[in-house]
Amino acid sequence: MHNRMMITGAGSGLGREIALRWAREGWRLALADVNDAGLRETLERVRAAGGDGFTQRCDVRDYSQLTALAQACEEKFAGIDVIVNNAGVASGGFFAELSLEDWDWQIAVNLMGVVKGCKAFLPLLERSKGRIVNIASMAALMQGPGMSNYNVAKAGVLALSESLLVELRQLEVAVHVVCPSFFQTNLLDSFRGPNPAMKAQVGKLLQGSPISAADIAEYMHERISAGEFLILPHEAGREAWRLKCQAPERLYDEMAEMAVKMRAKAGSRG
């Protein structure tokens, strides 16, 4: 390993904290985002933490921008060892309220952005015997109400990661998927949905979380080093996943009750 990592969505939030965690071990980082100012700040903090690297604007919906980023990693780092497909957007709303445009946007960024990232970088990873780290969500496992398009996109990231895990093992490319629950982040900056009350509810969940993006990055570092595939940073998330495996109908009942309460709070007929 040459300690070379690419991170999408590195201009803020979890992407920045992942960069800082690996920077403390001297990694060289290719930092990508659509937020140029955020990228500059991340790179400054990476250098202060002991790492180095470069920034490149990249919209993960555009495959040509991802292939250009891979080419830049080849030119500047002579390859790549780890890619972190972290870029994502938030959305919410009951299914009846969501437009097809809401679905297209969510799938384009949160699912196809990961697909395209893996596709663009796979040749470099095959050469370095590297790692793919895909950031999904507990929504990939739990499918809470009022966020069906987000749930589907993140479940797709999990399914993609499982597919790559088995396909790439023979090629010695490792795969990990991270499923955080709500955590303190600026994810609401990208929120899109038909009901403003839903955004407020999500905001309370984010702010009320006991875990930060830095905590998640630290947990990721530990579990990736241990070779763990499915990484669940929240203890409550791990408990919920165990419950779903053991008694799925009980979980569905709880989710249905949650939907009733959310509708009442949002004044929604969806």
PDB file of C-alpha atoms in Angstrom:
ATOM      1  CA  MET A   1       0.000   0.000   0.000  1.00  0.00           C
ATOM      2  CA  HIS A   2       1.238   3.473  -0.882  1.00  0.00           C
ATOM      3  CA  ASN A   3      -1.287   5.315   1.334  1.00  0.00           C
ATOM      4  CA  ARG A   4      -3.222   7.017  -1.467  1.00  0.00           C
ATOM      5  CA  MET A   5      -6.940   7.685  -0.960  1.00  0.00           C
ATOM      6  CA  MET A   6      -9.708   9.348  -2.984  1.00  0.00           C
ATOM      7  CA  ILE A   7     -12.784  10.727  -1.189  1.00  0.00           C
ATOM      8  CA  THR A   8     -15.900  12.163  -2.835  1.00  0.00           C
ATOM      9  CA  GLY A   9     -17.985  14.622  -0.842  1.00  0.00           C
ATOM     10  CA  ALA A  10     -14.773  15.685   0.925  1.00  0.00           C
ATOM     11  CA  GLY A  11     -15.713  19.357   1.236  1.00  0.00           C
ATOM     12  CA  SER A  12     -17.588  18.942   4.524  1.00  0.00           C
ATOM     13  CA  GLY A  13     -19.150  16.535   6.987  1.00  0.00           C
ATOM     14  CA  LEU A  14     -18.155  12.895   7.043  1.00  0.00           C
ATOM     15  CA  GLY A  15     -15.986  13.190   3.924  1.00  0.00           C
ATOM     16  CA  ARG A  16     -13.840  15.834   5.602  1.00  0.00           C
ATOM     17  CA  GLU A  17     -13.552  13.832   8.830  1.00  0.00           C
ATOM     18  CA  ILE A  18     -12.489  10.719   6.910  1.00  0.00           C
ATOM     19  CA  ALA A  19      -9.805  12.806   5.212  1.00  0.00           C
ATOM     20  CA  LEU A  20      -8.561  14.153   8.544  1.00  0.00           C
ATOM     21  CA  ARG A  21      -8.482  10.717  10.176  1.00  0.00           C
ATOM     22  CA  TRP A  22      -6.313   9.225   7.449  1.00  0.00           C
ATOM     23  CA  ALA A  23      -4.264  12.431   7.136  1.00  0.00           C
ATOM     24  CA  ARG A  24      -3.045  11.893  10.691  1.00  0.00           C
ATOM     25  CA  GLU A  25      -1.202   8.843   9.371  1.00  0.00           C
ATOM     26  CA  GLY A  26       0.376  10.789   6.539  1.00  0.00           C
ATOM     27  CA  TRP A  27      -1.862   9.665   3.691  1.00  0.00           C
ATOM     28  CA  ARG A  28      -2.011  11.464   0.364  1.00  0.00           C
ATOM     29  CA  LEU A  29      -5.591  12.399  -0.386  1.00  0.00           C
ATOM     30  CA  ALA A  30      -7.480  13.205  -3.570  1.00  0.00           C
ATOM     31  CA  LEU A  31     -10.355  15.353  -2.315  1.00  0.00           C
ATOM     32  CA  ALA A  32     -13.411  15.751  -4.551  1.00  0.00           C
ATOM     33  CA  ASP A  33     -16.651  17.701  -4.133  1.00  0.00           C
ATOM     34  CA  VAL A  34     -18.850  20.272  -5.880  1.00  0.00           C
ATOM     35  CA  ASN A  35     -18.059  22.686  -3.021  1.00  0.00           C
ATOM     36  CA  ASP A  36     -14.802  24.409  -3.972  1.00  0.00           C
ATOM     37  CA  ALA A  37     -14.541  26.506  -0.804  1.00  0.00           C
ATOM     38  CA  GLY A  38     -15.162  23.451   1.370  1.00  0.00           C
ATOM     39  CA  LEU A  39     -12.488  21.515  -0.500  1.00  0.00           C
ATOM     40  CA  ARG A  40      -9.920  24.254   0.074  1.00  0.00           C
ATOM     41  CA  GLU A  41     -10.660  24.228   3.800  1.00  0.00           C
ATOM     42  CA  THR A  42     -10.440  20.448   3.970  1.00  0.00           C
ATOM     43  CA  LEU A  43      -7.057  20.445   2.228  1.00  0.00           C
ATOM     44  CA  GLU A  44      -5.717  23.090   4.619  1.00  0.00           C
ATOM     45  CA  ARG A  45      -6.831  20.999   7.587  1.00  0.00           C
ATOM     46  CA  VAL A  46      -5.438  17.809   6.015  1.00  0.00           C
ATOM     47  CA  ARG A  47      -2.017  19.430   5.703  1.00  0.00           C
ATOM     48  CA  ALA A  48      -2.195  20.697   9.277  1.00  0.00           C
ATOM     49  CA  ALA A  49      -3.012  17.149  10.409  1.00  0.00           C
ATOM     50  CA  GLY A  50       0.038  15.668   8.685  1.00  0.00           C
ATOM     51  CA  GLY A  51      -1.305  14.586   5.293  1.00  0.00           C
ATOM     52  CA  ASP A  52      -1.180  16.100   1.832  1.00  0.00           C
ATOM     53  CA  GLY A  53      -2.968  15.870  -1.469  1.00  0.00           C
ATOM     54  CA  PHE A  54      -4.955  17.815  -4.022  1.00  0.00           C
ATOM     55  CA  THR A  55      -8.510  18.944  -4.648  1.00  0.00           C
ATOM     56  CA  GLN A  56     -10.623  18.550  -7.758  1.00  0.00           C
ATOM     57  CA  ARG A  57     -14.175  19.657  -8.376  1.00  0.00           C
ATOM     58  CA  CYS A  58     -16.270  16.622  -9.224  1.00  0.00           C
ATOM     59  CA  ASP A  59     -20.004  16.075  -9.658  1.00  0.00           C
ATOM     60  CA  VAL A  60     -20.487  12.328  -9.196  1.00  0.00           C
ATOM     61  CA  ARG A  61     -23.460  12.349 -11.564  1.00  0.00           C
ATOM     62  CA  ASP A  62     -21.011  12.982 -14.418  1.00  0.00           C
ATOM     63  CA  TYR A  63     -18.934   9.893 -15.223  1.00  0.00           C
ATOM     64  CA  SER A  64     -16.458  11.935 -17.288  1.00  0.00           C
ATOM     65  CA  GLN A  65     -15.602  13.991 -14.189  1.00  0.00           C
ATOM     66  CA  LEU A  66     -14.942  10.818 -12.212  1.00  0.00           C
ATOM     67  CA  THR A  67     -12.721   9.364 -14.917  1.00  0.00           C
ATOM     68  CA  ALA A  68     -10.869  12.697 -15.004  1.00  0.00           C
ATOM     69  CA  LEU A  69     -10.392  12.405 -11.236  1.00  0.00           C
ATOM     70  CA  ALA A  70      -9.026   8.882 -11.654  1.00  0.00           C
ATOM     71  CA  GLN A  71      -6.630  10.186 -14.302  1.00  0.00           C
ATOM     72  CA  ALA A  72      -5.501  12.939 -11.934  1.00  0.00           C
ATOM     73  CA  CYS A  73      -4.781  10.311  -9.250  1.00  0.00           C
ATOM     74  CA  GLU A  74      -2.733   8.387 -11.794  1.00  0.00           C
ATOM     75  CA  GLU A  75      -0.763  11.499 -12.760  1.00  0.00           C
ATOM     76  CA  LYS A  76      -0.217  12.914  -9.253  1.00  0.00           C
ATOM     77  CA  PHE A  77      -0.060   9.746  -7.112  1.00  0.00           C
ATOM     78  CA  ALA A  78       0.854   7.086  -9.729  1.00  0.00           C
ATOM     79  CA  GLY A  79      -2.339   5.247  -8.746  1.00  0.00           C
ATOM     80  CA  ILE A  80      -4.760   4.877  -5.844  1.00  0.00           C
ATOM     81  CA  ASP A  81      -5.102   2.454  -2.926  1.00  0.00           C
ATOM     82  CA  VAL A  82      -8.474   3.303  -1.383  1.00  0.00           C
ATOM     83  CA  ILE A  83     -11.549   5.038  -2.760  1.00  0.00           C
ATOM     84  CA  VAL A  84     -14.329   6.326  -0.515  1.00  0.00           C
ATOM     85  CA  ASN A  85     -17.588   6.921  -2.349  1.00  0.00           C
ATOM     86  CA  ASN A  86     -19.071   9.295   0.200  1.00  0.00           C
ATOM     87  CA  ALA A  87     -20.851  12.055  -1.765  1.00  0.00           C
ATOM     88  CA  GLY A  88     -24.563  12.055  -1.057  1.00  0.00           C
ATOM     89  CA  VAL A  89     -27.704  14.134  -0.697  1.00  0.00           C
ATOM     90  CA  ALA A  90     -30.675  14.028   1.664  1.00  0.00           C
ATOM     91  CA  SER A  91     -34.340  13.791   0.815  1.00  0.00           C
ATOM     92  CA  GLY A  92     -37.604  12.945   2.461  1.00  0.00           C
ATOM     93  CA  GLY A  93     -41.324  12.772   1.903  1.00  0.00           C
ATOM     94  CA  PHE A  94     -44.008  10.132   1.783  1.00  0.00           C
ATOM     95  CA  PHE A  95     -44.143   8.113  -1.415  1.00  0.00           C
ATOM     96  CA  ALA A  96     -47.357   9.703  -2.685  1.00  0.00           C
ATOM     97  CA  GLU A  97     -45.792  13.162  -2.342  1.00  0.00           C
ATOM     98  CA  LEU A  98     -42.466  12.434  -4.012  1.00  0.00           C
ATOM     99  CA  SER A  99     -42.205  13.348  -7.687  1.00  0.00           C
ATOM    100  CA  LEU A 100     -40.409  11.223 -10.244  1.00  0.00           C
ATOM    101  CA  GLU A 101     -37.882  14.054 -10.454  1.00  0.00           C
ATOM    102  CA  ASP A 102     -37.228  13.591  -6.720  1.00  0.00           C
ATOM    103  CA  TRP A 103     -36.536   9.914  -7.440  1.00  0.00           C
ATOM    104  CA  ASP A 104     -34.281  10.624 -10.424  1.00  0.00           C
ATOM    105  CA  TRP A 105     -32.183  13.120  -8.452  1.00  0.00           C
ATOM    106  CA  GLN A 106     -31.791  10.832  -5.455  1.00  0.00           C
ATOM    107  CA  ILE A 107     -30.844   7.772  -7.521  1.00  0.00           C
ATOM    108  CA  ALA A 108     -28.486   9.800  -9.739  1.00  0.00           C
ATOM    109  CA  VAL A 109     -26.415  11.072  -6.810  1.00  0.00           C
ATOM    110  CA  ASN A 110     -26.682   8.501  -4.024  1.00  0.00           C
ATOM    111  CA  LEU A 111     -26.695   5.312  -6.085  1.00  0.00           C
ATOM    112  CA  MET A 112     -25.358   5.959  -9.564  1.00  0.00           C
ATOM    113  CA  GLY A 113     -22.691   8.296  -8.186  1.00  0.00           C
ATOM    114  CA  VAL A 114     -21.310   5.309  -6.268  1.00  0.00           C
ATOM    115  CA  VAL A 115     -21.654   2.997  -9.270  1.00  0.00           C
ATOM    116  CA  LYS A 116     -19.749   5.473 -11.435  1.00  0.00           C
ATOM    117  CA  GLY A 117     -17.069   6.005  -8.794  1.00  0.00           C
ATOM    118  CA  CYS A 118     -16.428   2.280  -8.572  1.00  0.00           C
ATOM    119  CA  LYS A 119     -16.404   1.949 -12.358  1.00  0.00           C
ATOM    120  CA  ALA A 120     -14.004   4.842 -12.934  1.00  0.00           C
ATOM    121  CA  PHE A 121     -11.472   3.695 -10.338  1.00  0.00           C
ATOM    122  CA  LEU A 122     -11.636  -0.084 -10.634  1.00  0.00           C
ATOM    123  CA  PRO A 123      -8.714  -0.384 -13.101  1.00  0.00           C
ATOM    124  CA  LEU A 124      -6.449   1.509 -10.671  1.00  0.00           C
ATOM    125  CA  LEU A 125      -7.663  -0.560  -7.716  1.00  0.00           C
ATOM    126  CA  GLU A 126      -7.094  -3.838  -9.542  1.00  0.00           C
ATOM    127  CA  ARG A 127      -3.508  -2.774 -10.114  1.00  0.00           C
ATOM    128  CA  SER A 128      -2.875  -1.701  -6.503  1.00  0.00           C
ATOM    129  CA  LYS A 129      -4.925  -4.524  -4.901  1.00  0.00           C
ATOM    130  CA  GLY A 130      -6.764  -1.715  -3.173  1.00  0.00           C
ATOM    131  CA  ARG A 131     -10.039  -1.095  -1.333  1.00  0.00           C
ATOM    132  CA  ILE A 132     -13.477   0.268  -2.100  1.00  0.00           C
ATOM    133  CA  VAL A 133     -15.322   1.948   0.781  1.00  0.00           C
ATOM    134  CA  ASN A 134     -18.943   2.821  -0.019  1.00  0.00           C
ATOM    135  CA  ILE A 135     -20.914   5.038   2.338  1.00  0.00           C
ATOM    136  CA  ALA A 136     -24.497   3.836   2.529  1.00  0.00           C
ATOM    137  CA  SER A 137     -26.793   4.381   5.535  1.00  0.00           C
ATOM    138  CA  MET A 138     -28.837   2.464   8.083  1.00  0.00           C
ATOM    139  CA  ALA A 139     -31.642   3.366   5.653  1.00  0.00           C
ATOM    140  CA  ALA A 140     -30.191   0.602   3.465  1.00  0.00           C
ATOM    141  CA  LEU A 141     -31.105  -1.897   6.181  1.00  0.00           C
ATOM    142  CA  MET A 142     -34.059  -0.402   8.052  1.00  0.00           C
ATOM    143  CA  GLN A 143     -36.199   1.466   5.455  1.00  0.00           C
ATOM    144  CA  GLY A 144     -37.887   3.973   7.744  1.00  0.00           C
ATOM    145  CA  PRO A 145     -41.037   5.809   6.632  1.00  0.00           C
ATOM    146  CA  GLY A 146     -41.058   9.101   4.768  1.00  0.00           C
ATOM    147  CA  MET A 147     -37.854   8.501   2.821  1.00  0.00           C
ATOM    148  CA  SER A 148     -38.536   5.792   0.257  1.00  0.00           C
ATOM    149  CA  ASN A 149     -36.333   7.246  -2.493  1.00  0.00           C
ATOM    150  CA  TYR A 150     -33.422   7.634  -0.063  1.00  0.00           C
ATOM    151  CA  ASN A 151     -34.001   4.111   1.285  1.00  0.00           C
ATOM    152  CA  VAL A 152     -33.950   2.614  -2.207  1.00  0.00           C
ATOM    153  CA  ALA A 153     -30.800   4.479  -3.244  1.00  0.00           C
ATOM    154  CA  LYS A 154     -28.907   3.443  -0.113  1.00  0.00           C
ATOM    155  CA  ALA A 155     -30.161  -0.154  -0.323  1.00  0.00           C
ATOM    156  CA  GLY A 156     -28.779  -0.135  -3.856  1.00  0.00           C
ATOM    157  CA  VAL A 157     -25.380   0.946  -2.518  1.00  0.00           C
ATOM    158  CA  LEU A 158     -25.459  -1.990  -0.107  1.00  0.00           C
ATOM    159  CA  ALA A 159     -26.448  -4.435  -2.871  1.00  0.00           C
ATOM    160  CA  LEU A 160     -23.718  -3.061  -5.137  1.00  0.00           C
ATOM    161  CA  SER A 161     -21.173  -3.446  -2.339  1.00  0.00           C
ATOM    162  CA  GLU A 162     -22.219  -7.052  -1.691  1.00  0.00           C
ATOM    163  CA  SER A 163     -21.962  -7.777  -5.411  1.00  0.00           C
ATOM    164  CA  LEU A 164     -18.475  -6.264  -5.617  1.00  0.00           C
ATOM    165  CA  LEU A 165     -17.381  -8.067  -2.448  1.00  0.00           C
ATOM    166  CA  VAL A 166     -17.871 -11.444  -4.089  1.00  0.00           C
ATOM    167  CA  GLU A 167     -16.847 -10.472  -7.625  1.00  0.00           C
ATOM    168  CA  LEU A 168     -13.624  -8.712  -6.678  1.00  0.00           C
ATOM    169  CA  ARG A 169     -12.290 -11.082  -4.022  1.00  0.00           C
ATOM    170  CA  GLN A 170     -10.410 -13.128  -6.616  1.00  0.00           C
ATOM    171  CA  LEU A 171      -8.854  -9.882  -7.901  1.00  0.00           C
ATOM    172  CA  GLU A 172      -7.735  -9.012  -4.345  1.00  0.00           C
ATOM    173  CA  VAL A 173      -9.746  -5.794  -4.234  1.00  0.00           C
ATOM    174  CA  ALA A 174     -11.359  -5.433  -0.803  1.00  0.00           C
ATOM    175  CA  VAL A 175     -14.818  -3.926  -0.324  1.00  0.00           C
ATOM    176  CA  HIS A 176     -16.454  -2.284   2.694  1.00  0.00           C
ATOM    177  CA  VAL A 177     -19.848  -0.626   3.136  1.00  0.00           C
ATOM    178  CA  VAL A 178     -20.586   1.803   5.964  1.00  0.00           C
ATOM    179  CA  CYS A 179     -24.146   2.270   7.258  1.00  0.00           C
ATOM    180  CA  PRO A 180     -24.317   5.164   9.730  1.00  0.00           C
ATOM    181  CA  SER A 181     -27.548   6.179  11.418  1.00  0.00           C
ATOM    182  CA  PHE A 182     -28.357   9.857  11.967  1.00  0.00           C
ATOM    183  CA  PHE A 183     -25.319  11.850  13.043  1.00  0.00           C
ATOM    184  CA  GLN A 184     -24.326  15.472  13.474  1.00  0.00           C
ATOM    185  CA  THR A 185     -23.661  16.742   9.955  1.00  0.00           C
ATOM    186  CA  ASN A 186     -24.625  19.387   7.401  1.00  0.00           C
ATOM    187  CA  LEU A 187     -26.570  16.864   5.312  1.00  0.00           C
ATOM    188  CA  LEU A 188     -29.670  19.059   5.462  1.00  0.00           C
ATOM    189  CA  ASP A 189     -27.908  21.608   3.244  1.00  0.00           C
ATOM    190  CA  SER A 190     -28.717  19.304   0.322  1.00  0.00           C
ATOM    191  CA  PHE A 191     -32.181  18.264   1.533  1.00  0.00           C
ATOM    192  CA  ARG A 192     -34.880  18.066  -1.103  1.00  0.00           C
ATOM    193  CA  GLY A 193     -38.469  17.051  -0.454  1.00  0.00           C
ATOM    194  CA  PRO A 194     -42.081  18.130  -0.896  1.00  0.00           C
ATOM    195  CA  ASN A 195     -42.860  18.790   2.769  1.00  0.00           C
ATOM    196  CA  PRO A 196     -40.878  21.399   4.809  1.00  0.00           C
ATOM    197  CA  ALA A 197     -42.071  19.832   8.061  1.00  0.00           C
ATOM    198  CA  MET A 198     -40.249  16.628   7.109  1.00  0.00           C
ATOM    199  CA  LYS A 199     -36.975  18.524   6.844  1.00  0.00           C
ATOM    200  CA  ALA A 200     -37.506  19.928  10.337  1.00  0.00           C
ATOM    201  CA  GLN A 201     -38.086  16.437  11.738  1.00  0.00           C
ATOM    202  CA  VAL A 202     -34.910  15.121  10.112  1.00  0.00           C
ATOM    203  CA  GLY A 203     -33.002  18.117  11.448  1.00  0.00           C
ATOM    204  CA  LYS A 204     -33.983  17.273  15.014  1.00  0.00           C
ATOM    205  CA  LEU A 205     -32.795  13.690  14.557  1.00  0.00           C
ATOM    206  CA  LEU A 206     -29.442  14.869  13.207  1.00  0.00           C
ATOM    207  CA  GLN A 207     -28.855  17.376  15.980  1.00  0.00           C
ATOM    208  CA  GLY A 208     -29.987  14.960  18.680  1.00  0.00           C
ATOM    209  CA  SER A 209     -27.492  12.274  17.695  1.00  0.00           C
ATOM    210  CA  PRO A 210     -24.867  11.371  20.316  1.00  0.00           C
ATOM    211  CA  ILE A 211     -22.295  10.571  17.617  1.00  0.00           C
ATOM    212  CA  SER A 212     -20.339  12.939  15.380  1.00  0.00           C
ATOM    213  CA  ALA A 213     -18.842  12.565  11.910  1.00  0.00           C
ATOM    214  CA  ALA A 214     -15.398  12.378  13.526  1.00  0.00           C
ATOM    215  CA  ASP A 215     -16.592   9.489  15.708  1.00  0.00           C
ATOM    216  CA  ILE A 216     -17.816   7.650  12.611  1.00  0.00           C
ATOM    217  CA  ALA A 217     -14.515   8.214  10.785  1.00  0.00           C
ATOM    218  CA  GLU A 218     -12.634   6.804  13.775  1.00  0.00           C
ATOM    219  CA  TYR A 219     -14.901   3.733  13.926  1.00  0.00           C
ATOM    220  CA  MET A 220     -14.501   3.239  10.168  1.00  0.00           C
ATOM    221  CA  HIS A 221     -10.727   3.326  10.477  1.00  0.00           C
ATOM    222  CA  GLU A 222     -10.822   0.652  13.169  1.00  0.00           C
ATOM    223  CA  ARG A 223     -13.224  -1.680  11.374  1.00  0.00           C
ATOM    224  CA  ILE A 224     -11.645  -1.286   7.908  1.00  0.00           C
ATOM    225  CA  SER A 225      -8.297  -2.181   9.466  1.00  0.00           C
ATOM    226  CA  ALA A 226      -9.979  -5.287  10.903  1.00  0.00           C
ATOM    227  CA  GLY A 227     -11.292  -6.241   7.452  1.00  0.00           C
ATOM    228  CA  GLU A 228     -14.973  -5.881   8.348  1.00  0.00           C
ATOM    229  CA  PHE A 229     -17.344  -5.659   5.369  1.00  0.00           C
ATOM    230  CA  LEU A 230     -20.587  -4.292   6.869  1.00  0.00           C
ATOM    231  CA  ILE A 231     -19.662  -1.423   9.183  1.00  0.00           C
ATOM    232  CA  LEU A 232     -22.392  -0.141  11.521  1.00  0.00           C
ATOM    233  CA  PRO A 233     -20.966   2.762  13.570  1.00  0.00           C
ATOM    234  CA  HIS A 234     -23.979   3.298  15.858  1.00  0.00           C
ATOM    235  CA  GLU A 235     -24.695   0.896  18.709  1.00  0.00           C
ATOM    236  CA  ALA A 236     -28.414   1.647  18.327  1.00  0.00           C
ATOM    237  CA  GLY A 237     -28.106   0.803  14.641  1.00  0.00           C
ATOM    238  CA  ARG A 238     -26.429  -2.507  15.432  1.00  0.00           C
ATOM    239  CA  GLU A 239     -29.243  -3.315  17.881  1.00  0.00           C
ATOM    240  CA  ALA A 240     -31.924  -2.391  15.335  1.00  0.00           C
ATOM    241  CA  TRP A 241     -30.266  -4.588  12.703  1.00  0.00           C
ATOM    242  CA  ARG A 242     -30.188  -7.517  15.132  1.00  0.00           C
ATOM    243  CA  LEU A 243     -33.888  -6.973  15.829  1.00  0.00           C
ATOM    244  CA  LYS A 244     -34.725  -6.957  12.126  1.00  0.00           C
ATOM    245  CA  CYS A 245     -32.795 -10.187  11.582  1.00  0.00           C
ATOM    246  CA  GLN A 246     -34.531 -11.876  14.503  1.00  0.00           C
ATOM    247  CA  ALA A 247     -38.065 -10.414  14.400  1.00  0.00           C
ATOM    248  CA  PRO A 248     -38.695  -8.438  11.206  1.00  0.00           C
ATOM    249  CA  GLU A 249     -42.474  -8.206  11.680  1.00  0.00           C
ATOM    250  CA  ARG A 250     -41.974  -6.478  15.025  1.00  0.00           C
ATOM    251  CA  LEU A 251     -39.756  -3.901  13.374  1.00  0.00           C
ATOM    252  CA  TYR A 252     -42.280  -3.307  10.577  1.00  0.00           C
ATOM    253  CA  ASP A 253     -44.970  -2.688  13.201  1.00  0.00           C
ATOM    254  CA  GLU A 254     -42.733  -0.117  14.904  1.00  0.00           C
ATOM    255  CA  MET A 255     -42.012   1.580  11.580  1.00  0.00           C
ATOM    256  CA  ALA A 256     -45.725   1.720  10.740  1.00  0.00           C
ATOM    257  CA  GLU A 257     -46.415   3.385  14.091  1.00  0.00           C
ATOM    258  CA  MET A 258     -43.631   5.856  13.355  1.00  0.00           C
ATOM    259  CA  ALA A 259     -45.244   6.662  10.003  1.00  0.00           C
ATOM    260  CA  VAL A 260     -48.519   7.522  11.745  1.00  0.00           C
ATOM    261  CA  LYS A 261     -46.709   9.914  14.101  1.00  0.00           C
ATOM    262  CA  MET A 262     -44.731  11.505  11.253  1.00  0.00           C
ATOM    263  CA  ARG A 263     -47.878  12.108   9.241  1.00  0.00           C
ATOM    264  CA  ALA A 264     -49.514  13.727  12.230  1.00  0.00           C
ATOM    265  CA  LYS A 265     -46.531  16.022  12.800  1.00  0.00           C
ATOM    266  CA  ALA A 266     -46.124  16.879   9.124  1.00  0.00           C
ATOM    267  CA  GLY A 267     -49.838  17.283   8.473  1.00  0.00           C
ATOM    268  CA  SER A 268     -49.327  15.028   5.474  1.00  0.00           C
ATOM    269  CA  ARG A 269     -51.854  12.974   3.582  1.00  0.00           C
ATOM    270  CA  GLY A 270     -49.120  10.987   1.745  1.00  0.00           C
TER     271      GLY A 270
END
